Short mmCIF file of the C-alpha atoms (twelve columns), coordinates in Angstrom:
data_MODEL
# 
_entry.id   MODEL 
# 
loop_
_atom_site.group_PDB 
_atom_site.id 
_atom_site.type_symbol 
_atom_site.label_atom_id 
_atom_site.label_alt_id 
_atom_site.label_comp_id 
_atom_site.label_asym_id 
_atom_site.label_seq_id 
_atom_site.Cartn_x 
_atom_site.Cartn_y 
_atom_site.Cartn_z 
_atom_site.pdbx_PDB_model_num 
ATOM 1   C CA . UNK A 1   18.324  -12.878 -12.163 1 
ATOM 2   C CA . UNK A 2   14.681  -13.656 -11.517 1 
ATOM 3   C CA . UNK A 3   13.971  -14.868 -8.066  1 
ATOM 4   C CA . UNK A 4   12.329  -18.006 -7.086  1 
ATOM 5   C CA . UNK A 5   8.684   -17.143 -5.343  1 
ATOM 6   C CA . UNK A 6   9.824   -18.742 -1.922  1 
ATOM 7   C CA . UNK A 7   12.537  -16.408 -2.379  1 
ATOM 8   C CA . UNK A 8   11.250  -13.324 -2.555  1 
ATOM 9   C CA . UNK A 9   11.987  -12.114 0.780   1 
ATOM 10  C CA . UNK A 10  8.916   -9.983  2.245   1 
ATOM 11  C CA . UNK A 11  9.397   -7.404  5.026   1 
ATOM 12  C CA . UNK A 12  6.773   -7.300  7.730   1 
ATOM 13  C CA . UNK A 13  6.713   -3.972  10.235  1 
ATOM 14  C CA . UNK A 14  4.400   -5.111  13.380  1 
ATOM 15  C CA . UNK A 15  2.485   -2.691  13.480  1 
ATOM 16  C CA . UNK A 16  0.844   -1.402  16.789  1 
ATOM 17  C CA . UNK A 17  1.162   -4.420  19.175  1 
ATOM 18  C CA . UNK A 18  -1.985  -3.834  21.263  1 
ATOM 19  C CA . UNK A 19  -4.360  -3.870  17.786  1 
ATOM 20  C CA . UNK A 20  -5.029  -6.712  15.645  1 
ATOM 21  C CA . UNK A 21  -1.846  -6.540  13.182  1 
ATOM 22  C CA . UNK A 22  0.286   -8.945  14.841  1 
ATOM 23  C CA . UNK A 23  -3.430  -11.378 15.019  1 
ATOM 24  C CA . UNK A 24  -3.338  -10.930 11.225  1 
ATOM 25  C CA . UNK A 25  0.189   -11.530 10.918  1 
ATOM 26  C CA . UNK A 26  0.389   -14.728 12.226  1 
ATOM 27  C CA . UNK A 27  -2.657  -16.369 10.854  1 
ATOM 28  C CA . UNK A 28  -1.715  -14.995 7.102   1 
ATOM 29  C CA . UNK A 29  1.903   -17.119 7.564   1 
ATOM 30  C CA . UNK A 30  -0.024  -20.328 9.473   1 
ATOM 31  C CA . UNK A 31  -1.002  -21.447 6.259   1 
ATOM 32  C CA . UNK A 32  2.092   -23.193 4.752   1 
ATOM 33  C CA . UNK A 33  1.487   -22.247 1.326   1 
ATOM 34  C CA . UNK A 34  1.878   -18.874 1.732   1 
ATOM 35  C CA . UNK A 35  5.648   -19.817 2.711   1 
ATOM 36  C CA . UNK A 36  6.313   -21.514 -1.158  1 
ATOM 37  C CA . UNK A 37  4.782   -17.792 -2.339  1 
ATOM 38  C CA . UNK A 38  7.749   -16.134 0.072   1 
ATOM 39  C CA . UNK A 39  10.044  -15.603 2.343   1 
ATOM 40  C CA . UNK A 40  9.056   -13.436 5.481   1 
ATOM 41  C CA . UNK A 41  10.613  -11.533 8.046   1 
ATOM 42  C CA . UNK A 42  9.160   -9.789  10.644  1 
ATOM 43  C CA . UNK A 43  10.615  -7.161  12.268  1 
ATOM 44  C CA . UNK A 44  9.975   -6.956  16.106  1 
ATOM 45  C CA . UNK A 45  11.290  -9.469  18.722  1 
ATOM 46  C CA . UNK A 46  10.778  -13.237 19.076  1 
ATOM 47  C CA . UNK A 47  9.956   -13.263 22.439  1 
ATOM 48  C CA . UNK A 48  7.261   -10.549 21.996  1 
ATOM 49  C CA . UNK A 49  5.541   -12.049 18.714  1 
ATOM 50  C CA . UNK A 50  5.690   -15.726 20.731  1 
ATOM 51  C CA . UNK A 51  3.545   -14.129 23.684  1 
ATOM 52  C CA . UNK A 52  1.324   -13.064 20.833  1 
ATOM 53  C CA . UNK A 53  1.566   -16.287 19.380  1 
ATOM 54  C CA . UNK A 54  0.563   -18.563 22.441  1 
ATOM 55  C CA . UNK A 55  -2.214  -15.770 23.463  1 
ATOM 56  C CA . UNK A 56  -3.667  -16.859 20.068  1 
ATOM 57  C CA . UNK A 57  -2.646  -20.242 20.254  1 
ATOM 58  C CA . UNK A 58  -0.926  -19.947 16.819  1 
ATOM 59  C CA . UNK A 59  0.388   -23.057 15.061  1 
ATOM 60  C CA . UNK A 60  2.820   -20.244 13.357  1 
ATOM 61  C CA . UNK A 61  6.031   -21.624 13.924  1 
ATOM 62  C CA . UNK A 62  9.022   -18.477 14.522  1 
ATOM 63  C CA . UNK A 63  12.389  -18.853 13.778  1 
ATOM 64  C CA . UNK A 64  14.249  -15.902 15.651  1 
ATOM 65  C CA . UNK A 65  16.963  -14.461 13.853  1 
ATOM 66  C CA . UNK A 66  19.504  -11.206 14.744  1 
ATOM 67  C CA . UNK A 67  20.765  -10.564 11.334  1 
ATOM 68  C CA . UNK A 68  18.902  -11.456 8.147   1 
ATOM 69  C CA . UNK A 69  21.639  -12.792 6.504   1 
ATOM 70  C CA . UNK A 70  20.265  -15.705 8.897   1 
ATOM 71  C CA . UNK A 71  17.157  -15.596 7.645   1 
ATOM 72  C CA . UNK A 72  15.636  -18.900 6.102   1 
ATOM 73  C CA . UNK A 73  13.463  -19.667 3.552   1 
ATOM 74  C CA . UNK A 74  10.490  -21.725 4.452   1 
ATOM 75  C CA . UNK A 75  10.639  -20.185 7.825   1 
ATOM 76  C CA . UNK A 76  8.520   -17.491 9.583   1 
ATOM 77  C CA . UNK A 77  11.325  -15.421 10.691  1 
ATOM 78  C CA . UNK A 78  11.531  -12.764 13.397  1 
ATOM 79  C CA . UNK A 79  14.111  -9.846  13.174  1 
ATOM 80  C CA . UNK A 80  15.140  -9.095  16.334  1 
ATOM 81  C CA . UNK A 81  15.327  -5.240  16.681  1 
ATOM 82  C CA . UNK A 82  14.680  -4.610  20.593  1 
ATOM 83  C CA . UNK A 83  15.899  -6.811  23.223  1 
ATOM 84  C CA . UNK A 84  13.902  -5.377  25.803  1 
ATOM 85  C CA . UNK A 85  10.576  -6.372  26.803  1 
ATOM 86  C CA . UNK A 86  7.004   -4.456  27.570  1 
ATOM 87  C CA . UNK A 87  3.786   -5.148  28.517  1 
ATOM 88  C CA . UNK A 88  1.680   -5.719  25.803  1 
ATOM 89  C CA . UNK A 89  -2.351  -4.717  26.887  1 
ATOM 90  C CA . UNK A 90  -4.590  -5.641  23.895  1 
ATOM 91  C CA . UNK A 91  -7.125  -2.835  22.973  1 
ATOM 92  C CA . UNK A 92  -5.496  -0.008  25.047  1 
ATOM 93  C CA . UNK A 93  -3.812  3.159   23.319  1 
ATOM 94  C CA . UNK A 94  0.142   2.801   24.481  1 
ATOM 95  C CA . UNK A 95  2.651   5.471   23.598  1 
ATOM 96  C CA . UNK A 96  5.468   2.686   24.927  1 
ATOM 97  C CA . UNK A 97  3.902   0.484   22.054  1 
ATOM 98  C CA . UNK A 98  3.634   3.226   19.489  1 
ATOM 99  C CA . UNK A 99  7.302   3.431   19.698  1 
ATOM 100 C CA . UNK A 100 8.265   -0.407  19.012  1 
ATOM 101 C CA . UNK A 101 6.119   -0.087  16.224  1 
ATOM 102 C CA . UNK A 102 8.167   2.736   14.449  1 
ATOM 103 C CA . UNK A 103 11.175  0.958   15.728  1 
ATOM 104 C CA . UNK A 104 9.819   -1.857  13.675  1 
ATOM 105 C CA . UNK A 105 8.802   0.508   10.842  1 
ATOM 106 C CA . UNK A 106 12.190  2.335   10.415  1 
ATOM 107 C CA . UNK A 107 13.977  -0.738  10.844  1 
ATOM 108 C CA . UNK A 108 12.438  -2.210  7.809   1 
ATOM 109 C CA . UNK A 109 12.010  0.722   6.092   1 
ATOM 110 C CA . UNK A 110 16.148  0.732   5.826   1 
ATOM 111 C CA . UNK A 111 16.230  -2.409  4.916   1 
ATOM 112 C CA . UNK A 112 14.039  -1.932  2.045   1 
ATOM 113 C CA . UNK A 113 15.810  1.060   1.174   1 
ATOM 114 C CA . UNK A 114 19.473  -0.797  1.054   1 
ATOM 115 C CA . UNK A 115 17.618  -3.952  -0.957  1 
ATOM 116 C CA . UNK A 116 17.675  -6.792  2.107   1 
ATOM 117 C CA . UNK A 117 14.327  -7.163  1.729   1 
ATOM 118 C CA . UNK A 118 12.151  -7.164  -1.608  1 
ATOM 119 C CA . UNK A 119 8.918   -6.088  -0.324  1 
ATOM 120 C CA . UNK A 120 7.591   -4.156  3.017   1 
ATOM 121 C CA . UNK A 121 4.499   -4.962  4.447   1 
ATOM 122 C CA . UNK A 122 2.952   -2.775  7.248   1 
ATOM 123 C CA . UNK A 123 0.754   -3.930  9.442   1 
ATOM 124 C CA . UNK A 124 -1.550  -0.796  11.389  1 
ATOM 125 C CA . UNK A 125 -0.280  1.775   13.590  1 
ATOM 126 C CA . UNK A 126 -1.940  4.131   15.623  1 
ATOM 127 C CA . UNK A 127 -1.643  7.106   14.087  1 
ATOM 128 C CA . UNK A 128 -2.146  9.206   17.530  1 
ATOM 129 C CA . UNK A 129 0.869   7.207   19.573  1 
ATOM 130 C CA . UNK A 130 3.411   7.296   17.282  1 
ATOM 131 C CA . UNK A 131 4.414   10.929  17.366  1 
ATOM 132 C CA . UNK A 132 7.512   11.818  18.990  1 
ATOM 133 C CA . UNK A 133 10.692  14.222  18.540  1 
ATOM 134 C CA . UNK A 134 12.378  11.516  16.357  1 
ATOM 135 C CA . UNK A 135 9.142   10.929  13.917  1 
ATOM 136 C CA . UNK A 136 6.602   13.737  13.117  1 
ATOM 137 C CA . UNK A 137 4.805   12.179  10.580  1 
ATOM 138 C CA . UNK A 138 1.053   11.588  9.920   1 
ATOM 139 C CA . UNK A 139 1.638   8.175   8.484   1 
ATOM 140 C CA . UNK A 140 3.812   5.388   6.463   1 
ATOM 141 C CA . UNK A 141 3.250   6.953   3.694   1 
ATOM 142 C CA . UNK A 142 4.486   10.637  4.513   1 
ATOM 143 C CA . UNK A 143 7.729   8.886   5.883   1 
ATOM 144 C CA . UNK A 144 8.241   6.579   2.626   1 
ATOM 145 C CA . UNK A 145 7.641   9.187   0.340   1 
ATOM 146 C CA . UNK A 146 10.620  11.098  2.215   1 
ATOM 147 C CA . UNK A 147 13.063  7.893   2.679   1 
ATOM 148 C CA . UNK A 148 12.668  6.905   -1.014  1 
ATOM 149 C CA . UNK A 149 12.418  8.159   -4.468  1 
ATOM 150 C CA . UNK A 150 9.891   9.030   -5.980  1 
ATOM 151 C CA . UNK A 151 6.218   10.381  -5.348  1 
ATOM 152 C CA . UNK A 152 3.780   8.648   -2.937  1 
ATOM 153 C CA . UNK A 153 0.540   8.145   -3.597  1 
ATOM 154 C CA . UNK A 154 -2.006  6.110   -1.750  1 
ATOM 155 C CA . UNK A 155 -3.735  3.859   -4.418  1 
ATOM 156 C CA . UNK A 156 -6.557  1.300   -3.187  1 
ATOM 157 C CA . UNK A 157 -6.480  -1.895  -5.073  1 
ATOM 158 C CA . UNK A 158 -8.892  -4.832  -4.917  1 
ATOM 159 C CA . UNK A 159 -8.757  -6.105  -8.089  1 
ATOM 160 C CA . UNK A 160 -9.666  -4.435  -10.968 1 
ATOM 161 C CA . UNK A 161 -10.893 -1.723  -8.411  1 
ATOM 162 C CA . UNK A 162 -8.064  1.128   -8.157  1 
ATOM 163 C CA . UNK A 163 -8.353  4.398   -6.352  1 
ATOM 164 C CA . UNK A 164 -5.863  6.777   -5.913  1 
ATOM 165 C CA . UNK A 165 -5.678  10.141  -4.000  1 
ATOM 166 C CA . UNK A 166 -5.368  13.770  -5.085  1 
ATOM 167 C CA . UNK A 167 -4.664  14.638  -1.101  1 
ATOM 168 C CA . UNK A 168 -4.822  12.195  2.040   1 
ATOM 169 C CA . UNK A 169 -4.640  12.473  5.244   1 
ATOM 170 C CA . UNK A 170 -5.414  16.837  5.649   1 
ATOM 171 C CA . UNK A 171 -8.482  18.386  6.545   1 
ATOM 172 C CA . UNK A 172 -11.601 18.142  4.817   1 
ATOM 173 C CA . UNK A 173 -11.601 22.372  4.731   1 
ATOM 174 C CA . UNK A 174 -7.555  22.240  3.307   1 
ATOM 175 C CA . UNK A 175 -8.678  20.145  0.194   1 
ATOM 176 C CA . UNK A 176 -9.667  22.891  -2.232  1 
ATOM 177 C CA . UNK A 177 -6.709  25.035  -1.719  1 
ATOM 178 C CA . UNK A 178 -4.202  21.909  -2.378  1 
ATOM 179 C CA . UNK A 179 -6.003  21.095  -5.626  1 
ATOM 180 C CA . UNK A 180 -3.248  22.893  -8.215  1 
ATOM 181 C CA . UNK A 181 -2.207  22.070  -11.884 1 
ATOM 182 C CA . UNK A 182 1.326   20.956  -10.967 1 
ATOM 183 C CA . UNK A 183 -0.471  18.364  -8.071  1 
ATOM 184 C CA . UNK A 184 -2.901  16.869  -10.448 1 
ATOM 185 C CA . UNK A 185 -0.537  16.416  -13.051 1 
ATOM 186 C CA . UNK A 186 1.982   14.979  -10.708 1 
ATOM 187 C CA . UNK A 187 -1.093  12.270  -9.115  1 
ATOM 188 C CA . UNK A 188 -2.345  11.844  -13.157 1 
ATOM 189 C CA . UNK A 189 1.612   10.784  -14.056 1 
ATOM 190 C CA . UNK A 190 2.236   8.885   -11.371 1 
ATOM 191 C CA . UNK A 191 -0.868  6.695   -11.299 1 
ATOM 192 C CA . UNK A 192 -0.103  6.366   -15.018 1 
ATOM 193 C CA . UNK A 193 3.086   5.100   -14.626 1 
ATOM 194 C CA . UNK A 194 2.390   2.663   -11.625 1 
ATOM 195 C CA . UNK A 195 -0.746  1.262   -14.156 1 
ATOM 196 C CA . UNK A 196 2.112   0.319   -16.600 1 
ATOM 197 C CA . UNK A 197 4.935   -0.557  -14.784 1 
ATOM 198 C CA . UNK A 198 3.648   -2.713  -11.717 1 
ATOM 199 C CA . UNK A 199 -0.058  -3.673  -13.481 1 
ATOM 200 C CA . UNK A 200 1.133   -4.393  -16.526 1 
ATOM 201 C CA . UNK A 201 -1.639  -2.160  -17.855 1 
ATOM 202 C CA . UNK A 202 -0.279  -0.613  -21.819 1 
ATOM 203 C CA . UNK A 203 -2.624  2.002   -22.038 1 
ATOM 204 C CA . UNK A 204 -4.379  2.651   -18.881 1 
ATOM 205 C CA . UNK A 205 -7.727  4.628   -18.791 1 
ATOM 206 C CA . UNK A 206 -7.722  7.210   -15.830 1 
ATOM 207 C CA . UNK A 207 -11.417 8.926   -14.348 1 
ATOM 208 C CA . UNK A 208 -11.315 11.811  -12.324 1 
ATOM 209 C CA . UNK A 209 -13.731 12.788  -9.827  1 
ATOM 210 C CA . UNK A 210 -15.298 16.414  -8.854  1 
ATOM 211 C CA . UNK A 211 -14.338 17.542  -5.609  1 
ATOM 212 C CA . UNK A 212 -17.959 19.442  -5.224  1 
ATOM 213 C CA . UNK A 213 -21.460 18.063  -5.750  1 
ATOM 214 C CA . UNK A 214 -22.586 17.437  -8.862  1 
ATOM 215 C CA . UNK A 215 -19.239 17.810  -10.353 1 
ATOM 216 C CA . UNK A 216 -19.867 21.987  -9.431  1 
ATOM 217 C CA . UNK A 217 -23.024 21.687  -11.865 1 
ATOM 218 C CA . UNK A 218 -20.984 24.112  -14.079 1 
ATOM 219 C CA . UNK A 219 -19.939 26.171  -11.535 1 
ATOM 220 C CA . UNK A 220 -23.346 27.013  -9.409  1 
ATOM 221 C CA . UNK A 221 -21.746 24.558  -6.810  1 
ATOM 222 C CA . UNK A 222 -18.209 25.265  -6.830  1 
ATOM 223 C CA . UNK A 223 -15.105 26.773  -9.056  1 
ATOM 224 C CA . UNK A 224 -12.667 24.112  -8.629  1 
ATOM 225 C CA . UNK A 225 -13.764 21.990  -11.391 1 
ATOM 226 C CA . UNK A 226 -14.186 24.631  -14.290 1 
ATOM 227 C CA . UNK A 227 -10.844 26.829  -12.664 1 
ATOM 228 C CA . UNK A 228 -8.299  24.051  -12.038 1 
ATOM 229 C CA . UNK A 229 -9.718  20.025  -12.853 1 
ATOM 230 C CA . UNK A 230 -11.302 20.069  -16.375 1 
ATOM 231 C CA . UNK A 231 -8.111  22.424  -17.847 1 
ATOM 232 C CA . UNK A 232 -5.523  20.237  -16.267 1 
ATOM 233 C CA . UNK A 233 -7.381  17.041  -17.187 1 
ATOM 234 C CA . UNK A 234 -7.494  18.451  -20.777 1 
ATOM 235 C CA . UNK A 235 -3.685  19.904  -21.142 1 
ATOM 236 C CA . UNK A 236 -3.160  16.194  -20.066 1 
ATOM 237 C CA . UNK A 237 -5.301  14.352  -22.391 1 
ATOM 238 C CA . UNK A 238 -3.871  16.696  -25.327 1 
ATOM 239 C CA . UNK A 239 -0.272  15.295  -24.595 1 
ATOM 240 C CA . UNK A 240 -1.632  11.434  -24.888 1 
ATOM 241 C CA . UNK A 241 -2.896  10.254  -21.473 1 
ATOM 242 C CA . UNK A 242 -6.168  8.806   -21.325 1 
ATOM 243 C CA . UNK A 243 -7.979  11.174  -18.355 1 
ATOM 244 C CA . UNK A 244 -11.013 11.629  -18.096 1 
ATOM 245 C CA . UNK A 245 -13.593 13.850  -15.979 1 
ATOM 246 C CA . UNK A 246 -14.012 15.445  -13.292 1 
ATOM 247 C CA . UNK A 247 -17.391 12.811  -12.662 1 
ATOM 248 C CA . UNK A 248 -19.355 13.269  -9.833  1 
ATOM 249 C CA . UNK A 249 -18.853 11.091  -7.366  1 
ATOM 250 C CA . UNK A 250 -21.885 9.677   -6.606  1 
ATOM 251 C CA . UNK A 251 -23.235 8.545   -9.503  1 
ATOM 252 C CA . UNK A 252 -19.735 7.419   -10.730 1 
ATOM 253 C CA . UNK A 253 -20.120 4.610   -8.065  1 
ATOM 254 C CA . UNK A 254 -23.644 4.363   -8.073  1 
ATOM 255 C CA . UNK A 255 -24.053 3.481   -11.849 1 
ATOM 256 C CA . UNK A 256 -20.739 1.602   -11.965 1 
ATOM 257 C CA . UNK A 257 -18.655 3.675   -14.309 1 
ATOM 258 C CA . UNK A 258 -16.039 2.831   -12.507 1 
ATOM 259 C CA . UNK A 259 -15.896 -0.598  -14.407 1 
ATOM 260 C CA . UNK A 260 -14.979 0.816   -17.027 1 
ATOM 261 C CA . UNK A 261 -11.378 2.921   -15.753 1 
ATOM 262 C CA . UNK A 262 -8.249  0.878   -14.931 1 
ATOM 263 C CA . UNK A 263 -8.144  3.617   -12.052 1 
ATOM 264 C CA . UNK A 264 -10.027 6.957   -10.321 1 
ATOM 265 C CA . UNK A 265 -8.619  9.691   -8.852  1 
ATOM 266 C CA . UNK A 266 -10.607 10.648  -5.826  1 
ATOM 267 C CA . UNK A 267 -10.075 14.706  -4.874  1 
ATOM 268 C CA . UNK A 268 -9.980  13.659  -0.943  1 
ATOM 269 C CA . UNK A 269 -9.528  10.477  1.296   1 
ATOM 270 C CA . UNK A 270 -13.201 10.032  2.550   1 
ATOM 271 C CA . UNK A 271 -14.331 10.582  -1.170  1 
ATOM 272 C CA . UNK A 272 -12.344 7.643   -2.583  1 
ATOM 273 C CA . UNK A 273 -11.926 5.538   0.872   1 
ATOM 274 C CA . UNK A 274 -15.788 5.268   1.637   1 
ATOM 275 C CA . UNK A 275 -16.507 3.517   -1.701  1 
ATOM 276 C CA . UNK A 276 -14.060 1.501   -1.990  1 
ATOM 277 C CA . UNK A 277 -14.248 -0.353  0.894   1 
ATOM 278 C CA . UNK A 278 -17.743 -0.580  0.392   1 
ATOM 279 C CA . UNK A 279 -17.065 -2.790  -2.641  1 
ATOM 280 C CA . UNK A 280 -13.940 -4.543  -1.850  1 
ATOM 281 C CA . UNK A 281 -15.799 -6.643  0.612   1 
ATOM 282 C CA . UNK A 282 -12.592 -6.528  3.663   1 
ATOM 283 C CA . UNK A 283 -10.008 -7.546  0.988   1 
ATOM 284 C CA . UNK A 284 -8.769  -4.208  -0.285  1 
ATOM 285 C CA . UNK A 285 -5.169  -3.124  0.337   1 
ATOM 286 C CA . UNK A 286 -3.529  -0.014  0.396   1 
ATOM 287 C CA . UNK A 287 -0.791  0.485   -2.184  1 
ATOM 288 C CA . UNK A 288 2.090   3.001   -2.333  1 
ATOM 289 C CA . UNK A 289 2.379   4.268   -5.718  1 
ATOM 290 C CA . UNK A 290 5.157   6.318   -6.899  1 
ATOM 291 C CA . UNK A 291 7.930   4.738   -5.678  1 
ATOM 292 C CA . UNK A 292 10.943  3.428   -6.366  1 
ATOM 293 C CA . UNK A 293 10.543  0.476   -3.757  1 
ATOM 294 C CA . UNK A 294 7.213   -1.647  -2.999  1 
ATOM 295 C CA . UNK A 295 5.045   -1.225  0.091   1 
ATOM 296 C CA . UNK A 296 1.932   -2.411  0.658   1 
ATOM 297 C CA . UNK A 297 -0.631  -3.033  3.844   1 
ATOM 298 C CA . UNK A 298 -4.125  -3.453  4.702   1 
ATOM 299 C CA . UNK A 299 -6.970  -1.157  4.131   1 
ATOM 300 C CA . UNK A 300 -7.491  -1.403  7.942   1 
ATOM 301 C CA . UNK A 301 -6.936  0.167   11.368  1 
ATOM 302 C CA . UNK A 302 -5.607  -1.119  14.726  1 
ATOM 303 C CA . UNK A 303 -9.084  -2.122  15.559  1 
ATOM 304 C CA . UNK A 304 -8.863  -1.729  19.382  1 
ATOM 305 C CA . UNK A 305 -12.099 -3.187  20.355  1 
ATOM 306 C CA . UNK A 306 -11.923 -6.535  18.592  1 
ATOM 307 C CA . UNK A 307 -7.613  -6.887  19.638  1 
ATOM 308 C CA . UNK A 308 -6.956  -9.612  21.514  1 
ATOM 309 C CA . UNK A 309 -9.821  -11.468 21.116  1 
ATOM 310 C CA . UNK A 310 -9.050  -13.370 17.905  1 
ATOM 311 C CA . UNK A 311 -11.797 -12.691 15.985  1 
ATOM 312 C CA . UNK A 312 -9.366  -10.630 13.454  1 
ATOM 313 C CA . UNK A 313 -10.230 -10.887 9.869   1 
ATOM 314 C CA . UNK A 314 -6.826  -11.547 8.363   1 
ATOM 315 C CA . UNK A 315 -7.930  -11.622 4.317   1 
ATOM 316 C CA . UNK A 316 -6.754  -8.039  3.751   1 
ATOM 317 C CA . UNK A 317 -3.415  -8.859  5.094   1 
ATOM 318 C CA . UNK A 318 -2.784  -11.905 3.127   1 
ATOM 319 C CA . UNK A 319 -4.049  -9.828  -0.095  1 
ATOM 320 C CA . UNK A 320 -1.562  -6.853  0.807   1 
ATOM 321 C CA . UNK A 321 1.361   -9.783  0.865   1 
ATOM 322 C CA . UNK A 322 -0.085  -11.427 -2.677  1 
ATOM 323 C CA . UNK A 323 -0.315  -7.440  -4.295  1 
ATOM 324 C CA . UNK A 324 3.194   -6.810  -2.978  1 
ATOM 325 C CA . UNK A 325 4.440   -10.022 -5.025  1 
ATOM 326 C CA . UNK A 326 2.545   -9.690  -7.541  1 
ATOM 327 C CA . UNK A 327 3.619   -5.853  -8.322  1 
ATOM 328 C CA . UNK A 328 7.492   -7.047  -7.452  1 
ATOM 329 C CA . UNK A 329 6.581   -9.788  -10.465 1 
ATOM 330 C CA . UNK A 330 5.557   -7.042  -13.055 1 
ATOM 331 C CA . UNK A 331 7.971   -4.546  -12.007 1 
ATOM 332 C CA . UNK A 332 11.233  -7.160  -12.722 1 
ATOM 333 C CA . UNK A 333 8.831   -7.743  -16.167 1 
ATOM 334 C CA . UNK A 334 8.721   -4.401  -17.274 1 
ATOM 335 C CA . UNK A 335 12.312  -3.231  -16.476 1 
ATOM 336 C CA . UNK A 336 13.985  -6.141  -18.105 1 
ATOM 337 C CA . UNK A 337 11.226  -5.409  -20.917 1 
ATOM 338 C CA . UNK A 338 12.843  -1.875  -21.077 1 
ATOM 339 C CA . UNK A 339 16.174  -2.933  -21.395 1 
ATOM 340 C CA . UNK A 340 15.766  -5.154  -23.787 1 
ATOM 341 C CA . UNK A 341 13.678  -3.203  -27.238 1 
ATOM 342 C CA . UNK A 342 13.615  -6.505  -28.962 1 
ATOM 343 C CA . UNK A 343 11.123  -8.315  -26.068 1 
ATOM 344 C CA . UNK A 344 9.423   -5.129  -26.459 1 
ATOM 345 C CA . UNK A 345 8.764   -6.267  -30.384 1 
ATOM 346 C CA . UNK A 346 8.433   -9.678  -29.248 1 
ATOM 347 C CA . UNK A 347 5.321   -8.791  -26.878 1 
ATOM 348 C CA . UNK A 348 3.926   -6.277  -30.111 1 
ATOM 349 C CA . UNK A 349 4.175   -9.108  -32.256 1 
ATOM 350 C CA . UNK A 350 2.084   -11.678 -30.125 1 
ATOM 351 C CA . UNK A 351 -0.759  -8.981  -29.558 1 
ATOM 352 C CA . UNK A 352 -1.139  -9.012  -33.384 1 
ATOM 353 C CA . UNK A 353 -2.075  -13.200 -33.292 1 
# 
């Protein structure tokens, strides 16, 4: 069955409550539109998003709900998953708040994972307070990737622009030793297959970039590229995947080759992340690839010295709820494509007129 838009029902974690998520939150759903594009729930508590609300002065509207088998479409609706309250101190670093936001984050996480909600959305955490005996992970990503199938990648999208990750969040000095065949064929296959499945991209074409300067300049600056990237890339090409590279990364950008890819690879975060949201101009969103569920958030932080004050730019949120739709839209496309070889024809037929 395909799924009216105001139906698809889109999981929101909250985030760390003392940064700007819950500011971004709310003024995304304001807009009544965005409620005939969706459904959304927001996992947290009512009474804790409506002190956000009024310290905003919101015109949001919250309909608190306990189970979402309550929830209701048209509605901004609030998941209650604490009762309890705490003080919530805008700008401040909070280990009490770190932990409602992986209660949040779990909470919806299982709920994605058991198919009550379509989507999850995550606004920022602080990466720093959320540590504890229960969760020892650097990220959402590190705990998605474990909690459902599949591979996760981080993959930046702003439209056309896509840039995925060969490693993410380890140390600058751990990057060469992680770069192996099995990793870069695993990345190359998996950005691949999101391309096609959720992008609706046939035959995607796929850059790669150096991890040293210059690409290595043949190996005066740098083994990695001759030793490990330009053999994988090639046993990969050979089998029918259009890779390409290693480029070095700073003319890649520079001279806008990167036009002409439906996605790059970047060897490490800072090497992908710092062009990207140069050119996304604060709409870029932050896409987990790989997996057998859809996640997406902004390409921001918590933002600490602007929380609070309402002068939150809430355009990469509302993009990480469109891209979340829109990739639910093309997934349901291509699976019932898959079932079915004669729509498959149908499609090959059209191309030909």
């Amino acid at each position: 069955m395909i799924k009216k838009a105001e139906n698809i029902i889109v999981g929101i974690s909250i985030g760390d409550l003392n940064g700007i998520g819950s500011e971004v939150v709310l003024k995304t759903f304001e807009d009544s539109r965005m409620l005939e594009l969706c459904t959304p729930v927001i996992f947290a508590n009512v009474k804790t998003i409506s002190f956000v609300r009024k310290s905003f002065e919101s015109t949001a509207m919250l309909h608190g709900i306990d189970r979402l088998d309550q929830m209701v479409v048209g509605k901004i609706n609030v998941l209650n998953v604490w009762r309890e309250g705490f003080d919530i101190n805008f700008g401040t670093n909070d280990e009490t708040v770190g932990k409602y936001a992986i209660k949040s984050f779990v909470a919806s996480t299982k709920a994605l994972k058991e198919g009550l909600i379509d989507v999850l959305v995550t606004a920022p955490i602080n990466k720093y307070n959320i540590q504890s005996e229960e969760f020892k992970f650097p990220g959402h990503t590190d705990y998605l990737d474990k909690e459902l199938e599949g591979n996760a990648l981080m993959l930046m999208v702003q439209d056309d622009l896509r840039v995925g990750l060969l490693t993410d969040h380890i140390p600058v000095n751990e990057v060469a030793k992680h770069l192996t065949e099995s990793l870069i064929t695993q990345k190359i296959d998996t950005i691949k297959k999101t391309l096609i499945q959720d992008f609706s991209i046939n035959k995607p074409k796929i850059a790669v970039l150096g991890l040293n300067p210059h690409a290595g300049d043949g190996g005066v600056i740098g083994k990695e590229e001759e030793e490990i990237l330009k053999p994988t890339i090639k046993k990969i090409f050979d089998k029918g995947t259009l890779v390409f590279g290693p480029f070095p990364a700073d003319g890649f950008f520079g001279s806008n080759q990167y036009e002409k890819y439906d996605a790059i690879l970047a060897t490490y975060h800072d090497q992908g992340l710092i062009p990207f949201k140069t050119l996304s101009f604060g709409k870029g969103v932050n896409y987990t690839a790989g997996l057998n569920k859809i996640r997406t958030s902004p390409d921001h932080g918590t933002a600490y010295e602007i929380a609070g004050k309402n002068m939150a730019d809430f355009n990469s949120f509302k993009e990480a709820v469109y891209l979340a739709i829109d990739v639910f839209h093309s997934r349901n496309q291509y699976e019932s494509i898959s079932r079915n070889p004669m729509k498959i024809r149908e499609k090959q037929e059209e191309k030909k007129y």
